[in-house]
Structures are given as structure tokens and as C-alpha cells.
Amino acid sequence: ETGVTQTPRHLVMGMTNKKSLKCEQHLGHNAMYWYKQSAKKPLELMFVYSLEERVENNSVPSRFSPECPNSSHLFLHLHTLQPEDSALYLCASSQEQGANSPLHFGNGTRLTVT
Amino acid sequence: RKEVEQDPGPFNVPEGATVAFNCTYSNSASQSFFWYRQDCRKEPKLLMSVYSSGNEDGRFTAQLNRASQYISLLIRDSKLSDSATYLCVVNSPDYKLSFGAGTTVTVRA
């Protein structure tokens, strides 16, 4: 059983839709992350939250909007996406934001933009 | 130059064989290193951290070579269940974790 839960597992949306990805961690961690994984490419860090404050925004387009209402929940709001945004979106958490804190990943949302 | 580079493979090996592969990193100031395992269509999971002196966890051995800026993973007595993509993860001094694109290992019966 994973300590990090993501919903939905799969999402198909049109370019004009608005949808949200949800992530919840049950590990008592202080840092949460959104990553994008495209085929054959390394994971790309999108956003980092530490103690509910955004500490990293890796030049992500504004059509992706994160929200962290508390230390256990993280959302990624999506609107007017492009087909190239189709990918696996992974949420992760770690005890602290730091290199020595291993990441615990959720099972991901596989997004298809049509 | 990419921050973290891995041979994508695939490495196709028979059960019981030993397989090893490396990961190179560009930032000489990197301090922490990890191997993650990712099964097909699943999330990455931490396999092991890599310590300066090298470390072993069962059939898995990780080594760090700072002079040449690479880490390695060796799997002994391969099992079918070892088939996966192995991701190399390296920190940067500003605490950002950089991922390699992964090395795919397929163990055949």
C-alpha cells in the first residue's frame, strides 16, 4: 500500500477542458512535489512545496497551476492543455526538502490530451 | 551535457546472470546518489541509496566513483522479477534531484 495516493489514475481531456489532479500523502512528510514523465525522458521536476509554501517552479507553463492547501494534500490544476502535455504526472513526498530525503512517489496519473 | 546520463539498454540477461550498468553525472559537487526502480506503467520506488564506500543490499551492489563521476549498480543472480527500468538519481548542491532517463533490464527465463 502506497503512502502517497494520486487520483485519477487515468485522465483524457480535450484542450479546452479544465481538470485537476489530486495527491494525498499519509507519511507525515513536509515536502511534496509534482513531476512529469514523458516516454524515454528523465523525470522533470515541475513544482516543489515545503511546509505548504511553493519553493520551486521549474519554468512550468501557466496552464499548470499547483495548489497545496495543507501538508498532506497537493493539487495540479490543468486548463487549456496541449497534446504535448500528455504524459505520466507523478506526485511525490519526502520528509524534508533536501537531497538526503528519498522521494516516495504516488502511482501517477496518466494524462492524455486530445 | 546532461546532468545525469544512463545507457538506456535494454540489457537482456538470462536468469541467474550478473548484470551491471553505470550512470554518469556532470556536477562534481553532487553529494547524494540513489537508485530507483520503476516497473512498467508504475511509479518509481527507491531501491537503494549509494554511499561513498559502496554498499550492498542482498543481490544488489552500488558503487560510487567520484573521480570519474559515475555510480554503478550490479545485480547478482538475476531474477525474473528484477526486470524493470533502473533510474539513477543525483542531487545538486542546491538540493535539486536530477533523474536519469533510466536503464531497462529484462531478465529472461
PDB file of C-alpha atoms in Angstrom:
ATOM      1  CA  GLU A   1       0.000   0.000   0.000  1.00  0.00           C
ATOM      2  CA  THR A   2       1.447   3.287  -1.054  1.00  0.00           C
ATOM      3  CA  GLY A   3       1.722   6.170   1.391  1.00  0.00           C
ATOM      4  CA  VAL A   4       1.135   8.577  -1.482  1.00  0.00           C
ATOM      5  CA  THR A   5      -2.189   8.349  -3.286  1.00  0.00           C
ATOM      6  CA  GLN A   6      -2.991  10.006  -6.593  1.00  0.00           C
ATOM      7  CA  THR A   7      -6.311  10.357  -8.374  1.00  0.00           C
ATOM      8  CA  PRO A   8      -7.390   9.856 -11.021  1.00  0.00           C
ATOM      9  CA  ARG A   9      -5.171   7.067 -12.389  1.00  0.00           C
ATOM     10  CA  HIS A  10      -6.077   7.928 -15.959  1.00  0.00           C
ATOM     11  CA  LEU A  11      -7.421  11.125 -17.477  1.00  0.00           C
ATOM     12  CA  VAL A  12      -8.366  12.013 -21.026  1.00  0.00           C
ATOM     13  CA  MET A  13      -9.161  15.639 -21.645  1.00  0.00           C
ATOM     14  CA  GLY A  14      -9.681  17.983 -24.524  1.00  0.00           C
ATOM     15  CA  MET A  15      -7.606  21.091 -24.989  1.00  0.00           C
ATOM     16  CA  THR A  16     -10.403  23.334 -23.743  1.00  0.00           C
ATOM     17  CA  ASN A  17     -11.180  21.350 -20.592  1.00  0.00           C
ATOM     18  CA  LYS A  18     -10.300  22.165 -17.031  1.00  0.00           C
ATOM     19  CA  LYS A  19      -9.383  19.310 -14.731  1.00  0.00           C
ATOM     20  CA  SER A  20      -7.463  18.755 -11.508  1.00  0.00           C
ATOM     21  CA  LEU A  21      -5.088  16.075 -10.323  1.00  0.00           C
ATOM     22  CA  LYS A  22      -5.112  15.220  -6.655  1.00  0.00           C
ATOM     23  CA  CYS A  23      -2.364  13.871  -4.424  1.00  0.00           C
ATOM     24  CA  GLU A  24      -2.538  12.880  -0.784  1.00  0.00           C
ATOM     25  CA  GLN A  25       0.305  11.648   1.392  1.00  0.00           C
ATOM     26  CA  HIS A  26      -0.138   9.744   4.628  1.00  0.00           C
ATOM     27  CA  LEU A  27       3.519   9.732   5.652  1.00  0.00           C
ATOM     28  CA  GLY A  28       3.738  12.930   7.674  1.00  0.00           C
ATOM     29  CA  HIS A  29       6.197  14.398   5.189  1.00  0.00           C
ATOM     30  CA  ASN A  30       6.877  18.100   4.912  1.00  0.00           C
ATOM     31  CA  ALA A  31       7.706  18.359   1.219  1.00  0.00           C
ATOM     32  CA  MET A  32       5.601  17.479  -1.816  1.00  0.00           C
ATOM     33  CA  TYR A  33       6.443  17.520  -5.499  1.00  0.00           C
ATOM     34  CA  TRP A  34       4.933  17.288  -8.947  1.00  0.00           C
ATOM     35  CA  TYR A  35       6.959  15.563 -11.649  1.00  0.00           C
ATOM     36  CA  LYS A  36       6.227  14.971 -15.322  1.00  0.00           C
ATOM     37  CA  GLN A  37       7.442  11.808 -17.003  1.00  0.00           C
ATOM     38  CA  SER A  38       7.341  11.584 -20.778  1.00  0.00           C
ATOM     39  CA  ALA A  39       8.305   8.472 -22.702  1.00  0.00           C
ATOM     40  CA  LYS A  40      12.054   7.797 -22.783  1.00  0.00           C
ATOM     41  CA  LYS A  41      12.810  11.043 -20.963  1.00  0.00           C
ATOM     42  CA  PRO A  42      14.018  11.729 -17.426  1.00  0.00           C
ATOM     43  CA  LEU A  43      11.538  12.841 -14.828  1.00  0.00           C
ATOM     44  CA  GLU A  44      11.072  16.584 -14.984  1.00  0.00           C
ATOM     45  CA  LEU A  45      10.522  18.451 -11.764  1.00  0.00           C
ATOM     46  CA  MET A  46       7.591  20.834 -12.044  1.00  0.00           C
ATOM     47  CA  PHE A  47       6.824  22.159  -8.588  1.00  0.00           C
ATOM     48  CA  VAL A  48       8.060  21.757  -5.028  1.00  0.00           C
ATOM     49  CA  TYR A  49       6.211  22.644  -1.867  1.00  0.00           C
ATOM     50  CA  SER A  50       7.848  22.679   1.530  1.00  0.00           C
ATOM     51  CA  LEU A  51       5.611  23.160   4.547  1.00  0.00           C
ATOM     52  CA  GLU A  52       2.835  24.268   2.195  1.00  0.00           C
ATOM     53  CA  GLU A  53       4.919  27.004   0.580  1.00  0.00           C
ATOM     54  CA  ARG A  54       5.952  26.785  -3.034  1.00  0.00           C
ATOM     55  CA  VAL A  55       9.734  26.766  -3.159  1.00  0.00           C
ATOM     56  CA  GLU A  56      10.283  25.740  -6.738  1.00  0.00           C
ATOM     57  CA  ASN A  57       8.611  26.468 -10.024  1.00  0.00           C
ATOM     58  CA  ASN A  58      10.666  24.998 -12.792  1.00  0.00           C
ATOM     59  CA  SER A  59       9.579  27.322 -15.598  1.00  0.00           C
ATOM     60  CA  VAL A  60       6.331  25.441 -15.962  1.00  0.00           C
ATOM     61  CA  PRO A  61       3.712  26.980 -18.300  1.00  0.00           C
ATOM     62  CA  SER A  62       0.879  28.765 -16.568  1.00  0.00           C
ATOM     63  CA  ARG A  63      -1.635  26.243 -17.902  1.00  0.00           C
ATOM     64  CA  PHE A  64      -0.399  24.117 -14.976  1.00  0.00           C
ATOM     65  CA  SER A  65      -1.360  25.585 -11.614  1.00  0.00           C
ATOM     66  CA  PRO A  66      -0.440  23.872  -8.334  1.00  0.00           C
ATOM     67  CA  GLU A  67      -2.223  24.201  -5.039  1.00  0.00           C
ATOM     68  CA  CYS A  68      -1.133  22.959  -1.632  1.00  0.00           C
ATOM     69  CA  PRO A  69      -3.884  23.590   0.948  1.00  0.00           C
ATOM     70  CA  ASN A  70      -2.062  21.669   3.690  1.00  0.00           C
ATOM     71  CA  SER A  71       0.976  19.495   4.121  1.00  0.00           C
ATOM     72  CA  SER A  72      -0.910  16.319   3.202  1.00  0.00           C
ATOM     73  CA  HIS A  73      -2.600  17.416   0.001  1.00  0.00           C
ATOM     74  CA  LEU A  74      -1.366  18.682  -3.325  1.00  0.00           C
ATOM     75  CA  PHE A  75      -3.335  19.513  -6.435  1.00  0.00           C
ATOM     76  CA  LEU A  76      -2.386  20.256 -10.003  1.00  0.00           C
ATOM     77  CA  HIS A  77      -4.998  22.268 -11.848  1.00  0.00           C
ATOM     78  CA  LEU A  78      -4.962  21.897 -15.616  1.00  0.00           C
ATOM     79  CA  HIS A  79      -6.508  24.163 -18.239  1.00  0.00           C
ATOM     80  CA  THR A  80      -6.125  24.660 -21.974  1.00  0.00           C
ATOM     81  CA  LEU A  81      -3.507  21.959 -22.229  1.00  0.00           C
ATOM     82  CA  GLN A  82      -1.690  20.956 -25.404  1.00  0.00           C
ATOM     83  CA  PRO A  83      -1.289  17.457 -26.851  1.00  0.00           C
ATOM     84  CA  GLU A  84       2.421  17.557 -25.927  1.00  0.00           C
ATOM     85  CA  ASP A  85       1.361  17.754 -22.276  1.00  0.00           C
ATOM     86  CA  SER A  86       0.267  14.123 -22.487  1.00  0.00           C
ATOM     87  CA  ALA A  87       2.466  12.262 -20.017  1.00  0.00           C
ATOM     88  CA  LEU A  88       2.559  10.499 -16.669  1.00  0.00           C
ATOM     89  CA  TYR A  89       2.252  13.002 -13.833  1.00  0.00           C
ATOM     90  CA  LEU A  90       3.789  11.825 -10.611  1.00  0.00           C
ATOM     91  CA  CYS A  91       3.318  13.253  -7.163  1.00  0.00           C
ATOM     92  CA  ALA A  92       5.988  12.595  -4.565  1.00  0.00           C
ATOM     93  CA  SER A  93       6.703  13.470  -0.977  1.00  0.00           C
ATOM     94  CA  SER A  94       9.787  13.476   1.212  1.00  0.00           C
ATOM     95  CA  GLN A  95      10.448  14.029   4.886  1.00  0.00           C
ATOM     96  CA  GLU A  96      12.167  17.324   4.177  1.00  0.00           C
ATOM     97  CA  GLN A  97      13.032  19.191   1.026  1.00  0.00           C
ATOM     98  CA  GLY A  98      16.611  18.148   0.676  1.00  0.00           C
ATOM     99  CA  ALA A  99      18.890  15.861  -1.205  1.00  0.00           C
ATOM    100  CA  ASN A 100      19.164  13.279   1.536  1.00  0.00           C
ATOM    101  CA  SER A 101      15.436  12.712   1.844  1.00  0.00           C
ATOM    102  CA  PRO A 102      14.344   9.940  -0.513  1.00  0.00           C
ATOM    103  CA  LEU A 103      11.231  10.531  -2.544  1.00  0.00           C
ATOM    104  CA  HIS A 104       8.097   8.463  -2.142  1.00  0.00           C
ATOM    105  CA  PHE A 105       6.028   8.508  -5.298  1.00  0.00           C
ATOM    106  CA  GLY A 106       2.342   8.099  -5.887  1.00  0.00           C
ATOM    107  CA  ASN A 107       1.214   5.750  -8.641  1.00  0.00           C
ATOM    108  CA  GLY A 108       0.755   8.588 -11.074  1.00  0.00           C
ATOM    109  CA  THR A 109      -1.929   9.984 -13.328  1.00  0.00           C
ATOM    110  CA  ARG A 110      -1.590   9.063 -16.973  1.00  0.00           C
ATOM    111  CA  LEU A 111      -2.858  12.097 -18.849  1.00  0.00           C
ATOM    112  CA  THR A 112      -3.871  12.159 -22.491  1.00  0.00           C
ATOM    113  CA  VAL A 113      -4.730  15.479 -24.090  1.00  0.00           C
ATOM    114  CA  THR A 114      -6.744  15.175 -27.280  1.00  0.00           C
TER     115      THR A 114
ATOM    116  CA  ARG B   1      25.893  17.882 -21.332  1.00  0.00           C
ATOM    117  CA  LYS B   2      23.024  16.250 -19.474  1.00  0.00           C
ATOM    118  CA  GLU B   3      23.176  16.355 -15.688  1.00  0.00           C
ATOM    119  CA  VAL B   4      22.665  12.617 -15.405  1.00  0.00           C
ATOM    120  CA  GLU B   5      23.233  10.137 -18.205  1.00  0.00           C
ATOM    121  CA  GLN B   6      22.415   6.463 -18.374  1.00  0.00           C
ATOM    122  CA  ASP B   7      22.731   3.784 -21.013  1.00  0.00           C
ATOM    123  CA  PRO B   8      19.090   3.139 -21.891  1.00  0.00           C
ATOM    124  CA  GLY B   9      19.761  -0.535 -22.656  1.00  0.00           C
ATOM    125  CA  PRO B  10      17.906  -2.780 -22.800  1.00  0.00           C
ATOM    126  CA  PHE B  11      20.129  -5.249 -21.019  1.00  0.00           C
ATOM    127  CA  ASN B  12      18.716  -8.686 -21.774  1.00  0.00           C
ATOM    128  CA  VAL B  13      20.115 -11.309 -19.438  1.00  0.00           C
ATOM    129  CA  PRO B  14      19.231 -14.893 -18.512  1.00  0.00           C
ATOM    130  CA  GLU B  15      18.071 -15.793 -15.044  1.00  0.00           C
ATOM    131  CA  GLY B  16      20.963 -16.227 -12.682  1.00  0.00           C
ATOM    132  CA  ALA B  17      23.270 -13.929 -14.606  1.00  0.00           C
ATOM    133  CA  THR B  18      25.022 -10.856 -13.281  1.00  0.00           C
ATOM    134  CA  VAL B  19      24.242  -7.509 -14.882  1.00  0.00           C
ATOM    135  CA  ALA B  20      25.874  -4.182 -14.188  1.00  0.00           C
ATOM    136  CA  PHE B  21      25.446  -0.696 -15.553  1.00  0.00           C
ATOM    137  CA  ASN B  22      26.631   2.807 -14.820  1.00  0.00           C
ATOM    138  CA  CYS B  23      25.308   6.289 -14.533  1.00  0.00           C
ATOM    139  CA  THR B  24      27.436   9.392 -15.078  1.00  0.00           C
ATOM    140  CA  TYR B  25      26.776  12.794 -13.564  1.00  0.00           C
ATOM    141  CA  SER B  26      28.092  16.194 -14.558  1.00  0.00           C
ATOM    142  CA  ASN B  27      28.140  18.151 -11.303  1.00  0.00           C
ATOM    143  CA  SER B  28      31.244  17.283  -9.333  1.00  0.00           C
ATOM    144  CA  ALA B  29      29.729  18.880  -6.234  1.00  0.00           C
ATOM    145  CA  SER B  30      26.901  16.340  -6.086  1.00  0.00           C
ATOM    146  CA  GLN B  31      26.584  14.779  -2.664  1.00  0.00           C
ATOM    147  CA  SER B  32      23.778  12.236  -2.652  1.00  0.00           C
ATOM    148  CA  PHE B  33      23.063   9.425  -5.031  1.00  0.00           C
ATOM    149  CA  PHE B  34      20.231   6.955  -5.328  1.00  0.00           C
ATOM    150  CA  TRP B  35      18.995   4.119  -7.481  1.00  0.00           C
ATOM    151  CA  TYR B  36      15.255   3.887  -8.041  1.00  0.00           C
ATOM    152  CA  ARG B  37      13.414   1.078  -9.724  1.00  0.00           C
ATOM    153  CA  GLN B  38      10.417   1.643 -11.986  1.00  0.00           C
ATOM    154  CA  ASP B  39       8.262  -1.205 -13.239  1.00  0.00           C
ATOM    155  CA  CYS B  40       6.315  -0.821 -16.440  1.00  0.00           C
ATOM    156  CA  ARG B  41       3.487   1.701 -16.012  1.00  0.00           C
ATOM    157  CA  LYS B  42       4.201   2.041 -12.307  1.00  0.00           C
ATOM    158  CA  GLU B  43       5.758   4.712 -10.144  1.00  0.00           C
ATOM    159  CA  PRO B  44       9.476   4.808  -9.275  1.00  0.00           C
ATOM    160  CA  LYS B  45      10.430   3.248  -5.954  1.00  0.00           C
ATOM    161  CA  LEU B  46      13.627   3.743  -4.011  1.00  0.00           C
ATOM    162  CA  LEU B  47      15.906   0.754  -4.460  1.00  0.00           C
ATOM    163  CA  MET B  48      18.903   1.951  -2.510  1.00  0.00           C
ATOM    164  CA  SER B  49      20.971   4.942  -1.596  1.00  0.00           C
ATOM    165  CA  VAL B  50      24.588   4.950  -2.754  1.00  0.00           C
ATOM    166  CA  TYR B  51      27.233   5.616  -0.135  1.00  0.00           C
ATOM    167  CA  SER B  52      30.788   6.758  -0.684  1.00  0.00           C
ATOM    168  CA  SER B  53      32.232   3.445   0.404  1.00  0.00           C
ATOM    169  CA  GLY B  54      29.835   1.450  -1.713  1.00  0.00           C
ATOM    170  CA  ASN B  55      27.021  -0.595  -0.294  1.00  0.00           C
ATOM    171  CA  GLU B  56      25.255  -3.838  -0.767  1.00  0.00           C
ATOM    172  CA  ASP B  57      21.660  -4.874  -0.256  1.00  0.00           C
ATOM    173  CA  GLY B  58      21.153  -8.545  -0.884  1.00  0.00           C
ATOM    174  CA  ARG B  59      21.879  -9.207  -4.540  1.00  0.00           C
ATOM    175  CA  PHE B  60      22.306  -5.523  -5.332  1.00  0.00           C
ATOM    176  CA  THR B  61      25.594  -3.653  -5.041  1.00  0.00           C
ATOM    177  CA  ALA B  62      26.014   0.065  -5.609  1.00  0.00           C
ATOM    178  CA  GLN B  63      29.326   1.820  -6.075  1.00  0.00           C
ATOM    179  CA  LEU B  64      30.331   5.452  -6.300  1.00  0.00           C
ATOM    180  CA  ASN B  65      33.363   6.672  -8.216  1.00  0.00           C
ATOM    181  CA  ARG B  66      33.781  10.363  -7.504  1.00  0.00           C
ATOM    182  CA  ALA B  67      36.940  10.758  -9.533  1.00  0.00           C
ATOM    183  CA  SER B  68      35.214   9.628 -12.708  1.00  0.00           C
ATOM    184  CA  GLN B  69      31.813  10.918 -11.640  1.00  0.00           C
ATOM    185  CA  TYR B  70      29.755   7.816 -12.007  1.00  0.00           C
ATOM    186  CA  ILE B  71      27.750   5.414  -9.915  1.00  0.00           C
ATOM    187  CA  SER B  72      27.099   1.811 -10.732  1.00  0.00           C
ATOM    188  CA  LEU B  73      24.555  -0.846  -9.926  1.00  0.00           C
ATOM    189  CA  LEU B  74      25.309  -4.542 -10.053  1.00  0.00           C
ATOM    190  CA  ILE B  75      22.653  -7.209  -9.789  1.00  0.00           C
ATOM    191  CA  ARG B  76      23.807 -10.742  -8.998  1.00  0.00           C
ATOM    192  CA  ASP B  77      21.827 -13.937  -9.575  1.00  0.00           C
ATOM    193  CA  SER B  78      19.192 -12.091 -11.615  1.00  0.00           C
ATOM    194  CA  LYS B  79      15.558 -12.990 -11.079  1.00  0.00           C
ATOM    195  CA  LEU B  80      12.673 -12.560 -13.483  1.00  0.00           C
ATOM    196  CA  SER B  81      11.266 -10.040 -11.013  1.00  0.00           C
ATOM    197  CA  ASP B  82      14.337  -7.837 -11.472  1.00  0.00           C
ATOM    198  CA  SER B  83      13.040  -6.849 -14.910  1.00  0.00           C
ATOM    199  CA  ALA B  84      12.435  -3.119 -14.637  1.00  0.00           C
ATOM    200  CA  THR B  85      13.865   0.264 -15.508  1.00  0.00           C
ATOM    201  CA  TYR B  86      16.511   1.480 -13.084  1.00  0.00           C
ATOM    202  CA  LEU B  87      16.693   5.221 -12.561  1.00  0.00           C
ATOM    203  CA  CYS B  88      19.811   6.965 -11.380  1.00  0.00           C
ATOM    204  CA  VAL B  89      19.149   9.995  -9.187  1.00  0.00           C
ATOM    205  CA  VAL B  90      21.762  12.565  -8.252  1.00  0.00           C
ATOM    206  CA  ASN B  91      21.433  15.620  -6.102  1.00  0.00           C
ATOM    207  CA  SER B  92      22.888  19.014  -6.787  1.00  0.00           C
ATOM    208  CA  PRO B  93      24.323  21.242  -4.072  1.00  0.00           C
ATOM    209  CA  ASP B  94      21.133  23.307  -4.101  1.00  0.00           C
ATOM    210  CA  TYR B  95      19.187  20.178  -3.146  1.00  0.00           C
ATOM    211  CA  LYS B  96      17.654  19.512  -6.534  1.00  0.00           C
ATOM    212  CA  LEU B  97      17.372  15.917  -7.521  1.00  0.00           C
ATOM    213  CA  SER B  98      18.193  15.125 -11.141  1.00  0.00           C
ATOM    214  CA  PHE B  99      16.942  11.914 -12.700  1.00  0.00           C
ATOM    215  CA  GLY B 100      18.476   9.873 -15.463  1.00  0.00           C
ATOM    216  CA  ALA B 101      16.213   8.540 -18.198  1.00  0.00           C
ATOM    217  CA  GLY B 102      16.696   5.008 -16.908  1.00  0.00           C
ATOM    218  CA  THR B 103      18.336   1.730 -17.864  1.00  0.00           C
ATOM    219  CA  THR B 104      15.986  -1.077 -18.838  1.00  0.00           C
ATOM    220  CA  VAL B 105      16.834  -4.571 -17.673  1.00  0.00           C
ATOM    221  CA  THR B 106      14.992  -7.621 -18.948  1.00  0.00           C
ATOM    222  CA  VAL B 107      15.659 -10.959 -17.291  1.00  0.00           C
ATOM    223  CA  ARG B 108      14.560 -13.960 -19.338  1.00  0.00           C
ATOM    224  CA  ALA B 109      13.835 -17.475 -18.190  1.00  0.00           C
TER     225      ALA B 109
END
